[in-house]
Tab-separated table of C-alpha atoms and ligand atoms in Angstrom:
chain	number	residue	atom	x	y	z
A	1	UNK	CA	12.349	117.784	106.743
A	2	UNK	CA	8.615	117.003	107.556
A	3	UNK	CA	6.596	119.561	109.223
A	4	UNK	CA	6.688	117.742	112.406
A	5	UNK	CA	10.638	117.892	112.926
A	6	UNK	CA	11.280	120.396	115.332
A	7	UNK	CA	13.150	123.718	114.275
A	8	UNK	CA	16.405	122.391	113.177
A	9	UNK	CA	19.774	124.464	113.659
A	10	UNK	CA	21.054	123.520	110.119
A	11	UNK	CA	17.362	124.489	108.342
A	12	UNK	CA	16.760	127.872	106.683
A	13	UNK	CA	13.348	127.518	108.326
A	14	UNK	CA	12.651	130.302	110.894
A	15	UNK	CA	16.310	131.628	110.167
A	16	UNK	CA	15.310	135.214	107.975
A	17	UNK	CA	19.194	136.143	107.679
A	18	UNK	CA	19.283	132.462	105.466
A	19	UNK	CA	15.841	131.908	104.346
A	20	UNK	CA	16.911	132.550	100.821
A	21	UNK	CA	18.514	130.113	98.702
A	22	UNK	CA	21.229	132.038	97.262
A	23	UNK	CA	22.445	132.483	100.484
A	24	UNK	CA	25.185	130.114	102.339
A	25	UNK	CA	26.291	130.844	105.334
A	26	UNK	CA	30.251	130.483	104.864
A	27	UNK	CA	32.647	128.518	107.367
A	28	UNK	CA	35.994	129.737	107.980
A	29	UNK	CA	38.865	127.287	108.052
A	30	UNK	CA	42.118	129.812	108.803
A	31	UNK	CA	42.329	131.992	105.593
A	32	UNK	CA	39.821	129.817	103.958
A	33	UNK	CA	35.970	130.257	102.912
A	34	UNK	CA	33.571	128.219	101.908
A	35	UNK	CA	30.320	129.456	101.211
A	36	UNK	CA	32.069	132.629	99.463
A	37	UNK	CA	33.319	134.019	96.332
A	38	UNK	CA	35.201	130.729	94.432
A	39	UNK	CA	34.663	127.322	95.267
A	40	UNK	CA	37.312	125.932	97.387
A	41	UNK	CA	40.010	122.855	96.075
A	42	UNK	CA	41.287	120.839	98.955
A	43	UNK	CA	43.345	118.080	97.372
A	44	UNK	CA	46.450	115.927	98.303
A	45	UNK	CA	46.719	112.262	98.817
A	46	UNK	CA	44.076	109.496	100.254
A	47	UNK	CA	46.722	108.732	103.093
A	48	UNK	CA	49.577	110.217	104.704
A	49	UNK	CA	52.112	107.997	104.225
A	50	UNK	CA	55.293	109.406	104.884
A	51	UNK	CA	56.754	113.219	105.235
A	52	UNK	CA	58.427	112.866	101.741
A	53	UNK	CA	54.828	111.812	99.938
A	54	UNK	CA	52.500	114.187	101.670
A	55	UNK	CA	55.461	117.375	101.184
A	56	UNK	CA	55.341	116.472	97.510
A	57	UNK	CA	52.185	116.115	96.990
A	58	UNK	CA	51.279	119.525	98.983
A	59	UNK	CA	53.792	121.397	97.097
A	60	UNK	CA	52.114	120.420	93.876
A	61	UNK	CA	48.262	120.848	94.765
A	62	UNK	CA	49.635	124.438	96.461
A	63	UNK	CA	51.175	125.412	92.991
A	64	UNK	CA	48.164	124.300	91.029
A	65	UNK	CA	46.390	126.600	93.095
A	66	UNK	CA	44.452	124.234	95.741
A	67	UNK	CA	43.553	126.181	98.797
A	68	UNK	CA	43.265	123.274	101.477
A	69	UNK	CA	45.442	119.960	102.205
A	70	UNK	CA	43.685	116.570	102.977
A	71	UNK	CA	45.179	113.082	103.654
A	72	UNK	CA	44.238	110.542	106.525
A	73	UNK	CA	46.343	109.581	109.213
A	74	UNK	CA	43.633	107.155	110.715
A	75	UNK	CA	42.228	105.279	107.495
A	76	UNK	CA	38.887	103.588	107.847
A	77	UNK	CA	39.324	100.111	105.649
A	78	UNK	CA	37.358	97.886	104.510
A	79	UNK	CA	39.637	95.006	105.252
A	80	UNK	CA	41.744	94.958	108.859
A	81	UNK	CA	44.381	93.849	107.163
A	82	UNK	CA	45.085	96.837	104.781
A	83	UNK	CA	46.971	99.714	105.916
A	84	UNK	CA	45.107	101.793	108.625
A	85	UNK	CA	47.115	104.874	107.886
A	86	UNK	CA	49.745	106.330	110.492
A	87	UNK	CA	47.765	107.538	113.273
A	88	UNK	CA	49.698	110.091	115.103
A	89	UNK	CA	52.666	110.092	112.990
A	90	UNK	CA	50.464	111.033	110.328
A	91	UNK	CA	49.225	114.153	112.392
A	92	UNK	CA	52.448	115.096	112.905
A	93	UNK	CA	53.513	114.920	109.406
A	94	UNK	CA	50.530	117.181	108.433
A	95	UNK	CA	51.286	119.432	110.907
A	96	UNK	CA	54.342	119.990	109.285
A	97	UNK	CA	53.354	120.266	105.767
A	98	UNK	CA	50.931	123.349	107.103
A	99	UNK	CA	53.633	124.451	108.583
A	100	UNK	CA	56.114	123.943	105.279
A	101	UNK	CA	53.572	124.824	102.939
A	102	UNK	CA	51.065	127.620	104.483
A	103	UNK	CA	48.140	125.015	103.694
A	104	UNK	CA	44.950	124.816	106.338
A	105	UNK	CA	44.603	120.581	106.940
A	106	UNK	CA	41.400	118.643	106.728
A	107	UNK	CA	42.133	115.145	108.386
A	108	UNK	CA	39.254	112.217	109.007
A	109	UNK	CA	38.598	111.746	112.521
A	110	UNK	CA	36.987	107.969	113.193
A	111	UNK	CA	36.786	107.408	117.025
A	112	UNK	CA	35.543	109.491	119.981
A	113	UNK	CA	38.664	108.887	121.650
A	114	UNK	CA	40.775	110.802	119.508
A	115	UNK	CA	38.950	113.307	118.695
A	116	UNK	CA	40.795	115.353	120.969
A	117	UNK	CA	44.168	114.299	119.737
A	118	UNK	CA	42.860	114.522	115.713
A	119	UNK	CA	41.608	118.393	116.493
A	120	UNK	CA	45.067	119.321	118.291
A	121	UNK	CA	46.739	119.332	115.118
A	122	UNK	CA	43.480	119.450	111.977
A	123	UNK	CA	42.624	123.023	110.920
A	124	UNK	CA	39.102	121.482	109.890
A	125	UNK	CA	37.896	117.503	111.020
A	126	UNK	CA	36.066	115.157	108.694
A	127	UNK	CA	33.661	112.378	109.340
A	128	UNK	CA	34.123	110.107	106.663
A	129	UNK	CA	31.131	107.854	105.158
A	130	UNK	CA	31.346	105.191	107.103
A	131	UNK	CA	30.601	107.498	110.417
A	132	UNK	CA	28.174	109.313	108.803
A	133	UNK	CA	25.359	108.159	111.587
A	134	UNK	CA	27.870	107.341	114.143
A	135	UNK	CA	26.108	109.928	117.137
A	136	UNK	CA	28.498	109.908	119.649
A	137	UNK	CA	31.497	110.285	117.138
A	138	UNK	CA	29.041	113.855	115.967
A	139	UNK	CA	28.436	114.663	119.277
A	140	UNK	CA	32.172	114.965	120.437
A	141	UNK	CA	33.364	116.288	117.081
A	142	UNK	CA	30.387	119.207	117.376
A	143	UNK	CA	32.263	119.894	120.743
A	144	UNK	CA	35.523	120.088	119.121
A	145	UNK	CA	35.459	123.702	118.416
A	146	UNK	CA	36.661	122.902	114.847
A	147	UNK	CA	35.184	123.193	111.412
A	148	UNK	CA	34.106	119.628	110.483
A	149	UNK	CA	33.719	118.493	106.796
A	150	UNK	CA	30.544	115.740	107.247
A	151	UNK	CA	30.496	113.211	104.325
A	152	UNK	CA	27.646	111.350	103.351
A	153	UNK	CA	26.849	108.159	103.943
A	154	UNK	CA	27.214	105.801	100.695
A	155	UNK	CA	23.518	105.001	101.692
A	156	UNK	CA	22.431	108.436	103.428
A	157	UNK	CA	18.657	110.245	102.847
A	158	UNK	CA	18.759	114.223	102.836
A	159	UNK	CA	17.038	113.734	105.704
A	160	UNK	CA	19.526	111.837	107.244
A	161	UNK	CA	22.511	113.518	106.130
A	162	UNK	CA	20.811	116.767	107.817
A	163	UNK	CA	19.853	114.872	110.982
A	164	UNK	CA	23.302	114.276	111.613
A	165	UNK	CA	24.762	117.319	110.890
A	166	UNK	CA	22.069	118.514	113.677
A	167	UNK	CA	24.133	116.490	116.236
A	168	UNK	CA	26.988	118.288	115.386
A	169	UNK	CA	25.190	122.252	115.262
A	170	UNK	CA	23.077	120.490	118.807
A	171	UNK	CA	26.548	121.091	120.605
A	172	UNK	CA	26.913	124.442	119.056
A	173	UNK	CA	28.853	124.042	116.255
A	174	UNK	CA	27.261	125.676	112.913
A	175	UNK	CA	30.890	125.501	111.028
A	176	UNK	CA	30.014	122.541	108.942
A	177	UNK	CA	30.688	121.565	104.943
A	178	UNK	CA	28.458	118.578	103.632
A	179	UNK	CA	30.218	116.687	101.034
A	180	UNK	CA	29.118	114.640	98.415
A	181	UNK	CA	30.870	111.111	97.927
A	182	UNK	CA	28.495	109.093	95.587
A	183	UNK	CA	26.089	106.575	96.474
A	184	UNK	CA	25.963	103.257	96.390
A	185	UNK	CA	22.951	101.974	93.723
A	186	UNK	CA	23.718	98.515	92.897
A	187	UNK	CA	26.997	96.960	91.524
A	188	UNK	CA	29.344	99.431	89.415
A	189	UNK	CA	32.828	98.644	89.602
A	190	UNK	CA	32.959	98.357	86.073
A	191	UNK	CA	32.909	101.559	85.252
A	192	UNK	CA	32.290	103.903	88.563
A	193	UNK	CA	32.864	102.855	92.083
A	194	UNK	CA	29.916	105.007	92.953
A	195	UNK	CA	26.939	106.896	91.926
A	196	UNK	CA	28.037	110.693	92.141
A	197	UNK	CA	24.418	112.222	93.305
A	198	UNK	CA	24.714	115.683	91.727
A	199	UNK	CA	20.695	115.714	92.399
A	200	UNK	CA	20.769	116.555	95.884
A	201	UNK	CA	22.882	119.715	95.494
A	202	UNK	CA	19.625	122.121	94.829
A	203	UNK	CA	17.679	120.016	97.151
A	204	UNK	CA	20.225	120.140	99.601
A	205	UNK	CA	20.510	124.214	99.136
A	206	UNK	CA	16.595	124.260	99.633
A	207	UNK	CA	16.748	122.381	103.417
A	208	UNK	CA	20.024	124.495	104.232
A	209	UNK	CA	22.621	126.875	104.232
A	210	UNK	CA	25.536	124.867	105.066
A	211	UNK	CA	27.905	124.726	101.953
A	212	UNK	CA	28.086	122.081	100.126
A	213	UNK	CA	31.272	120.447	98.422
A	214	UNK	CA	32.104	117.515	96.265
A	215	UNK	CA	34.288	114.231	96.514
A	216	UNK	CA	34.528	113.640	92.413
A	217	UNK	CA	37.575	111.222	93.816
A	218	UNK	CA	35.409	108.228	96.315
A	219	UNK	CA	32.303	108.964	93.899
A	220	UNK	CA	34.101	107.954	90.798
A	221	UNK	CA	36.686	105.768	91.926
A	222	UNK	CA	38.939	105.976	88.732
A	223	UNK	CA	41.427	109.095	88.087
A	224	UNK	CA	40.118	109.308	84.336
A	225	UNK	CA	37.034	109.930	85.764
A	226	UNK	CA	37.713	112.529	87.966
A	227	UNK	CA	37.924	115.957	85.880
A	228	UNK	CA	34.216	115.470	84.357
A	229	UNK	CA	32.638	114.653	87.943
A	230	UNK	CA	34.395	117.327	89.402
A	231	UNK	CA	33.291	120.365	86.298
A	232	UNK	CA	29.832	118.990	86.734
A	233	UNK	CA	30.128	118.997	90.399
A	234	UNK	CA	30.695	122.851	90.095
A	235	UNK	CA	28.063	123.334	87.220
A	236	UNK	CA	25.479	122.740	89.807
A	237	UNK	CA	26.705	124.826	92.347
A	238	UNK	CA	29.159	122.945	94.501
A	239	UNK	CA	31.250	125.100	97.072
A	240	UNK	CA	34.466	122.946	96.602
A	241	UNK	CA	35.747	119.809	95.646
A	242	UNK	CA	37.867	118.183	97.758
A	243	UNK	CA	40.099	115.563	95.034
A	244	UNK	CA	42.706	112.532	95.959
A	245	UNK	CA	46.071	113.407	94.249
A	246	UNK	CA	49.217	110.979	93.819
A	247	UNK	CA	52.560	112.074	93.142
A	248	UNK	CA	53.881	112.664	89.355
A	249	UNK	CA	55.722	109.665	89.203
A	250	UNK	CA	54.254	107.397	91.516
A	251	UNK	CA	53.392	103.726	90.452
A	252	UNK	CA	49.562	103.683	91.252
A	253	UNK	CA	50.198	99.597	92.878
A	254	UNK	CA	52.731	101.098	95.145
A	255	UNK	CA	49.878	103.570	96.910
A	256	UNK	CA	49.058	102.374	100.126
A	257	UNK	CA	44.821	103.354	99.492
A	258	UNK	CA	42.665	104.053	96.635
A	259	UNK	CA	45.609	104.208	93.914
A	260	UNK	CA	43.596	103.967	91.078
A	261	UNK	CA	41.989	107.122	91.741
A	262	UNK	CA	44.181	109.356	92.746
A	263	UNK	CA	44.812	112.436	90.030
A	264	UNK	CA	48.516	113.099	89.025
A	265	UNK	CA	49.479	117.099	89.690
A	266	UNK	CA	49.175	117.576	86.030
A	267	UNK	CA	45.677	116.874	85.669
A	268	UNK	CA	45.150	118.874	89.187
A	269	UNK	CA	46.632	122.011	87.096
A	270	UNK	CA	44.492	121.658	84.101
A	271	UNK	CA	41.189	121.323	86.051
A	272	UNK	CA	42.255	124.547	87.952
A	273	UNK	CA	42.848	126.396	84.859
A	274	UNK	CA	39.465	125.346	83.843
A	275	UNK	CA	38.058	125.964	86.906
A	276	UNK	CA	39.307	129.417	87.518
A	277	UNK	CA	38.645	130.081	83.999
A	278	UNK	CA	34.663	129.927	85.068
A	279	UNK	CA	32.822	132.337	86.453
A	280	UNK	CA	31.835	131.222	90.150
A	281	UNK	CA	28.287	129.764	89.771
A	282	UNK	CA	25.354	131.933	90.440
A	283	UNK	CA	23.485	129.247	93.022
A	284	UNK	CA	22.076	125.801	92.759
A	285	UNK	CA	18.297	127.047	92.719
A	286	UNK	CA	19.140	129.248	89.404
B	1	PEP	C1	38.357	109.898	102.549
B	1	PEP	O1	37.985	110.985	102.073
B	1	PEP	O2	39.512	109.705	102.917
B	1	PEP	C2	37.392	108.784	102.654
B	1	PEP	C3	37.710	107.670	103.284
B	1	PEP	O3	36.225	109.022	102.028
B	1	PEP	P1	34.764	108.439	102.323
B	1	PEP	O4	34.533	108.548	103.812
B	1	PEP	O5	33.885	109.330	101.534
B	1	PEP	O6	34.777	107.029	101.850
B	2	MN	MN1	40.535	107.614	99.626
Protein backbone atom coordinates (compact mmCIF):
# COMPACT_ATOMS: atom_id res chain seq x y z
CA UNK A 1 0.00 0.00 0.00
CA UNK A 2 1.40 3.58 -0.68
CA UNK A 3 1.35 6.04 2.03
CA UNK A 4 -1.43 7.86 0.49
CA UNK A 5 -4.09 4.90 0.66
CA UNK A 6 -6.26 5.59 3.36
CA UNK A 7 -6.23 3.27 6.56
CA UNK A 8 -7.27 0.04 5.12
CA UNK A 9 -9.44 -2.57 7.21
CA UNK A 10 -7.32 -5.57 5.95
CA UNK A 11 -3.70 -3.59 6.78
CA UNK A 12 -1.77 -4.22 10.01
CA UNK A 13 -1.21 -0.46 9.83
CA UNK A 14 -2.73 1.41 12.83
CA UNK A 15 -4.12 -2.09 14.06
CA UNK A 16 -1.51 -2.70 17.45
CA UNK A 17 -3.41 -6.12 18.32
CA UNK A 18 -1.89 -7.24 14.46
CA UNK A 19 0.94 -5.01 13.84
CA UNK A 20 3.27 -7.92 14.16
CA UNK A 21 3.93 -10.30 11.54
CA UNK A 22 3.70 -13.45 13.31
CA UNK A 23 0.40 -12.66 14.03
CA UNK A 24 -2.84 -13.73 11.81
CA UNK A 25 -5.87 -12.99 12.79
CA UNK A 26 -7.76 -16.50 12.36
CA UNK A 27 -11.31 -16.95 10.61
CA UNK A 28 -13.63 -19.42 11.85
CA UNK A 29 -15.48 -21.61 9.40
CA UNK A 30 -17.78 -24.00 11.96
CA UNK A 31 -15.11 -26.11 13.85
CA UNK A 32 -12.50 -24.85 11.56
CA UNK A 33 -9.42 -22.30 11.93
CA UNK A 34 -7.37 -20.78 9.83
CA UNK A 35 -4.87 -18.56 11.02
CA UNK A 36 -4.22 -21.16 14.02
CA UNK A 37 -2.26 -24.04 15.12
CA UNK A 38 -2.00 -26.48 11.67
CA UNK A 39 -2.61 -25.38 8.35
CA UNK A 40 -5.94 -26.28 7.13
CA UNK A 41 -6.61 -29.08 3.93
CA UNK A 42 -9.83 -28.39 2.17
CA UNK A 43 -9.89 -30.83 -0.73
CA UNK A 44 -12.56 -32.74 -2.82
CA UNK A 45 -13.39 -32.47 -6.43
CA UNK A 46 -13.25 -29.33 -9.04
CA UNK A 47 -17.14 -29.86 -9.57
CA UNK A 48 -19.98 -31.38 -7.97
CA UNK A 49 -21.17 -33.62 -10.24
CA UNK A 50 -23.43 -35.94 -8.80
CA UNK A 51 -24.28 -37.15 -4.98
CA UNK A 52 -22.39 -40.49 -5.65
CA UNK A 53 -18.94 -38.48 -6.83
CA UNK A 54 -18.88 -35.72 -4.30
CA UNK A 55 -19.94 -38.61 -1.19
CA UNK A 56 -16.92 -40.53 -2.41
CA UNK A 57 -14.73 -38.21 -2.79
CA UNK A 58 -15.62 -36.53 0.79
CA UNK A 59 -15.37 -39.76 2.48
CA UNK A 60 -11.84 -40.15 1.23
CA UNK A 61 -10.36 -36.50 1.76
CA UNK A 62 -12.28 -36.87 5.48
CA UNK A 63 -10.24 -40.15 6.14
CA UNK A 64 -7.00 -38.72 4.88
CA UNK A 65 -7.53 -36.22 7.36
CA UNK A 66 -8.76 -33.00 5.25
CA UNK A 67 -10.63 -30.64 7.46
CA UNK A 68 -12.86 -28.73 4.80
CA UNK A 69 -14.92 -29.93 1.55
CA UNK A 70 -14.78 -27.86 -1.75
CA UNK A 71 -16.42 -28.51 -5.18
CA UNK A 72 -18.42 -25.97 -7.45
CA UNK A 73 -21.88 -26.13 -8.19
CA UNK A 74 -21.74 -22.92 -10.46
CA UNK A 75 -18.43 -23.48 -12.60
CA UNK A 76 -16.94 -20.44 -14.23
CA UNK A 77 -15.62 -21.85 -17.89
CA UNK A 78 -13.72 -20.75 -20.19
CA UNK A 79 -15.82 -22.05 -23.01
CA UNK A 80 -19.97 -21.74 -22.76
CA UNK A 81 -20.16 -24.81 -24.03
CA UNK A 82 -18.40 -26.90 -21.26
CA UNK A 83 -20.21 -27.97 -18.31
CA UNK A 84 -21.23 -25.02 -15.99
CA UNK A 85 -21.55 -27.26 -13.00
CA UNK A 86 -25.08 -28.03 -11.34
CA UNK A 87 -26.16 -24.90 -9.88
CA UNK A 88 -28.59 -25.60 -7.19
CA UNK A 89 -28.54 -29.23 -7.39
CA UNK A 90 -25.04 -28.98 -6.67
CA UNK A 91 -25.82 -26.96 -3.38
CA UNK A 92 -28.00 -29.38 -2.41
CA UNK A 93 -25.75 -32.22 -2.90
CA UNK A 94 -23.10 -30.44 -0.71
CA UNK A 95 -25.41 -29.79 1.74
CA UNK A 96 -25.78 -33.25 2.13
CA UNK A 97 -22.31 -34.44 2.11
CA UNK A 98 -21.82 -31.86 5.31
CA UNK A 99 -24.50 -33.31 6.52
CA UNK A 100 -23.23 -37.19 5.71
CA UNK A 101 -19.81 -36.47 6.40
CA UNK A 102 -19.46 -33.69 9.34
CA UNK A 103 -17.33 -31.58 6.69
CA UNK A 104 -17.70 -27.45 6.75
CA UNK A 105 -18.28 -26.59 2.58
CA UNK A 106 -16.42 -23.97 0.66
CA UNK A 107 -18.44 -23.44 -2.69
CA UNK A 108 -17.51 -20.56 -5.53
CA UNK A 109 -20.05 -18.01 -5.69
CA UNK A 110 -19.95 -16.10 -9.38
CA UNK A 111 -23.01 -13.73 -9.61
CA UNK A 112 -24.59 -11.15 -7.27
CA UNK A 113 -27.77 -12.75 -7.74
CA UNK A 114 -27.09 -15.80 -6.04
CA UNK A 115 -25.21 -14.90 -3.60
CA UNK A 116 -27.99 -15.24 -1.38
CA UNK A 117 -28.96 -18.66 -2.56
CA UNK A 118 -24.90 -19.87 -2.68
CA UNK A 119 -24.57 -18.61 1.26
CA UNK A 120 -27.95 -20.49 2.31
CA UNK A 121 -26.29 -23.66 2.04
CA UNK A 122 -21.86 -22.76 1.90
CA UNK A 123 -20.26 -22.85 5.38
CA UNK A 124 -17.52 -20.45 3.77
CA UNK A 125 -18.03 -18.60 -0.08
CA UNK A 126 -15.24 -18.28 -2.61
CA UNK A 127 -14.60 -15.78 -5.30
CA UNK A 128 -12.82 -17.55 -7.80
CA UNK A 129 -10.04 -15.81 -10.16
CA UNK A 130 -11.94 -14.74 -12.64
CA UNK A 131 -14.08 -12.38 -10.05
CA UNK A 132 -11.25 -11.40 -8.37
CA UNK A 133 -12.01 -7.44 -9.26
CA UNK A 134 -15.59 -8.02 -9.86
CA UNK A 135 -16.87 -5.02 -7.01
CA UNK A 136 -20.29 -5.57 -6.83
CA UNK A 137 -19.91 -9.47 -6.70
CA UNK A 138 -17.31 -8.31 -3.22
CA UNK A 139 -19.63 -5.99 -2.13
CA UNK A 140 -22.68 -8.42 -1.75
CA UNK A 141 -20.51 -11.37 -0.73
CA UNK A 142 -18.87 -8.92 2.22
CA UNK A 143 -22.65 -8.60 3.19
CA UNK A 144 -23.16 -12.21 3.22
CA UNK A 145 -22.30 -12.75 6.75
CA UNK A 146 -20.11 -15.71 5.64
CA UNK A 147 -16.43 -16.46 5.64
CA UNK A 148 -15.30 -15.90 2.01
CA UNK A 149 -12.13 -17.60 0.56
CA UNK A 150 -10.88 -14.58 -2.12
CA UNK A 151 -8.63 -16.05 -4.89
CA UNK A 152 -6.34 -14.15 -6.81
CA UNK A 153 -6.59 -12.99 -9.93
CA UNK A 154 -4.29 -14.99 -12.57
CA UNK A 155 -3.06 -11.34 -13.25
CA UNK A 156 -3.64 -9.66 -9.67
CA UNK A 157 -0.90 -6.98 -7.89
CA UNK A 158 -0.68 -7.29 -3.93
CA UNK A 159 -2.09 -4.22 -4.16
CA UNK A 160 -4.89 -5.30 -5.93
CA UNK A 161 -5.56 -8.48 -4.37
CA UNK A 162 -5.75 -6.30 -0.98
CA UNK A 163 -7.94 -3.62 -2.58
CA UNK A 164 -10.45 -6.07 -3.15
CA UNK A 165 -10.48 -7.85 -0.19
CA UNK A 166 -11.16 -4.12 1.26
CA UNK A 167 -14.57 -4.26 -0.54
CA UNK A 168 -15.37 -7.19 1.15
CA UNK A 169 -13.98 -6.00 5.11
CA UNK A 170 -15.80 -2.16 3.67
CA UNK A 171 -19.21 -4.04 4.41
CA UNK A 172 -17.92 -5.40 7.61
CA UNK A 173 -16.75 -8.55 6.95
CA UNK A 174 -12.99 -9.22 8.30
CA UNK A 175 -13.52 -13.27 7.93
CA UNK A 176 -11.51 -13.56 4.81
CA UNK A 177 -8.68 -16.32 3.48
CA UNK A 178 -6.54 -15.06 0.41
CA UNK A 179 -5.54 -17.88 -1.71
CA UNK A 180 -2.90 -18.34 -3.97
CA UNK A 181 -3.74 -19.86 -7.54
CA UNK A 182 -0.60 -19.12 -9.74
CA UNK A 183 -0.14 -16.50 -12.16
CA UNK A 184 -0.22 -16.26 -15.47
CA UNK A 185 3.59 -15.21 -16.96
CA UNK A 186 3.60 -16.12 -20.48
CA UNK A 187 2.76 -19.51 -22.17
CA UNK A 188 3.32 -22.77 -19.91
CA UNK A 189 1.14 -25.49 -20.70
CA UNK A 190 3.94 -27.58 -21.29
CA UNK A 191 4.86 -28.18 -18.18
CA UNK A 192 2.65 -25.92 -15.55
CA UNK A 193 -0.63 -24.35 -16.29
CA UNK A 194 0.47 -21.55 -14.05
CA UNK A 195 3.13 -19.78 -12.24
CA UNK A 196 2.59 -20.78 -8.44
CA UNK A 197 3.79 -17.22 -6.79
CA UNK A 198 5.16 -18.55 -3.49
CA UNK A 199 6.89 -14.86 -3.37
CA UNK A 200 4.04 -13.00 -2.23
CA UNK A 201 3.38 -15.13 0.87
CA UNK A 202 5.94 -12.96 3.23
CA UNK A 203 4.99 -9.93 1.35
CA UNK A 204 1.55 -10.65 1.67
CA UNK A 205 2.04 -11.37 5.69
CA UNK A 206 3.86 -7.87 5.80
CA UNK A 207 0.54 -5.75 4.26
CA UNK A 208 -1.84 -8.11 6.41
CA UNK A 209 -3.15 -10.38 8.77
CA UNK A 210 -5.63 -12.19 6.82
CA UNK A 211 -4.43 -15.89 6.39
CA UNK A 212 -3.22 -16.93 3.60
CA UNK A 213 -3.74 -20.43 1.80
CA UNK A 214 -2.64 -22.17 -1.32
CA UNK A 215 -4.31 -23.64 -4.58
CA UNK A 216 -1.12 -26.13 -5.53
CA UNK A 217 -4.16 -27.71 -7.84
CA UNK A 218 -5.19 -24.35 -10.59
CA UNK A 219 -1.39 -23.20 -10.04
CA UNK A 220 0.06 -26.38 -11.33
CA UNK A 221 -2.48 -27.74 -13.43
CA UNK A 222 -1.12 -31.42 -13.51
CA UNK A 223 -1.79 -34.00 -10.48
CA UNK A 224 2.04 -35.05 -10.59
CA UNK A 225 2.66 -31.74 -9.82
CA UNK A 226 0.65 -31.20 -7.04
CA UNK A 227 2.47 -32.74 -3.81
CA UNK A 228 5.79 -30.52 -4.40
CA UNK A 229 3.69 -27.15 -4.90
CA UNK A 230 1.68 -27.92 -2.12
CA UNK A 231 5.06 -28.94 0.65
CA UNK A 232 6.57 -25.77 -0.66
CA UNK A 233 3.40 -23.94 -0.34
CA UNK A 234 3.59 -24.79 3.47
CA UNK A 235 7.47 -24.27 3.72
CA UNK A 236 6.78 -20.65 3.37
CA UNK A 237 4.14 -20.34 5.66
CA UNK A 238 0.85 -21.04 3.96
CA UNK A 239 -2.30 -21.43 6.32
CA UNK A 240 -3.89 -24.22 4.11
CA UNK A 241 -4.04 -25.64 0.89
CA UNK A 242 -7.09 -26.10 -0.56
CA UNK A 243 -6.30 -29.34 -3.42
CA UNK A 244 -8.74 -30.79 -6.38
CA UNK A 245 -9.19 -34.58 -5.68
CA UNK A 246 -10.79 -37.28 -8.16
CA UNK A 247 -12.06 -40.47 -7.15
CA UNK A 248 -9.66 -43.73 -6.90
CA UNK A 249 -10.79 -45.17 -9.91
CA UNK A 250 -12.01 -42.53 -11.96
CA UNK A 251 -10.89 -42.22 -15.70
CA UNK A 252 -9.38 -38.61 -15.65
CA UNK A 253 -11.35 -37.99 -19.58
CA UNK A 254 -14.54 -38.88 -17.91
CA UNK A 255 -14.21 -35.67 -15.27
CA UNK A 256 -16.46 -33.11 -16.18
CA UNK A 257 -13.47 -30.03 -15.23
CA UNK A 258 -9.85 -29.91 -14.77
CA UNK A 259 -9.28 -33.88 -14.87
CA UNK A 260 -5.83 -33.81 -15.34
CA UNK A 261 -5.24 -32.29 -12.13
CA UNK A 262 -7.16 -33.65 -9.83
CA UNK A 263 -5.08 -35.87 -7.01
CA UNK A 264 -6.32 -39.53 -6.46
CA UNK A 265 -7.14 -40.16 -2.42
CA UNK A 266 -3.93 -42.01 -2.26
CA UNK A 267 -1.70 -39.29 -2.97
CA UNK A 268 -4.15 -36.98 -0.67
CA UNK A 269 -3.06 -39.56 2.27
CA UNK A 270 0.59 -39.47 1.67
CA UNK A 271 0.84 -35.63 1.53
CA UNK A 272 -1.11 -35.61 4.90
CA UNK A 273 1.22 -37.95 6.46
CA UNK A 274 3.90 -35.68 5.35
CA UNK A 275 2.23 -32.82 6.24
CA UNK A 276 1.26 -33.70 9.73
CA UNK A 277 4.56 -35.18 10.09
CA UNK A 278 5.94 -31.29 10.06
CA UNK A 279 6.01 -29.12 12.59
CA UNK A 280 3.46 -26.16 11.81
CA UNK A 281 5.69 -23.37 10.35
CA UNK A 282 6.95 -20.70 12.59
CA UNK A 283 5.71 -17.55 10.15
CA UNK A 284 6.49 -16.35 6.70
CA UNK A 285 8.76 -13.33 7.97
CA UNK A 286 11.15 -16.02 9.86
C1 LIG B 1 -11.86 -23.34 -8.40
O1 LIG B 1 -11.19 -23.37 -7.35
O2 LIG B 1 -12.83 -24.08 -8.57
C2 LIG B 1 -11.47 -22.43 -9.49
C3 LIG B 1 -12.25 -22.27 -10.55
O3 LIG B 1 -10.28 -21.84 -9.30
P1 LIG B 1 -9.73 -20.43 -9.85
O4 LIG B 1 -10.82 -19.41 -9.61
O5 LIG B 1 -8.53 -20.21 -9.02
O6 LIG B 1 -9.45 -20.63 -11.29
MN1 LIG C 1 -10.85 -26.66 -10.94
Amino acid sequence: MNETSPRLEVSRAGRPQWGDVTTTRPVHVGPVTFGEGLPVVIAGPCAVESLEQTLEIAQEVRDAGAEMLRGGAFKPRTSPYSFQGLGERGLEILAEVRERTGLPVVTEVMDTRRVELVASYADMLQVGSRNMQNFPLLIEVGKAHKPVLLKRGWSATLEEWLYAAEYIAAQGNLDIVLCERGIRAFPLNDYSRNILDLNILPALREETFLPVIVDPSHATGRADRVPAAARAALAVGADGLIIEVIGERTVRADVSCDGEQGIVPAVLRELMAHLRAQTPPISAAG
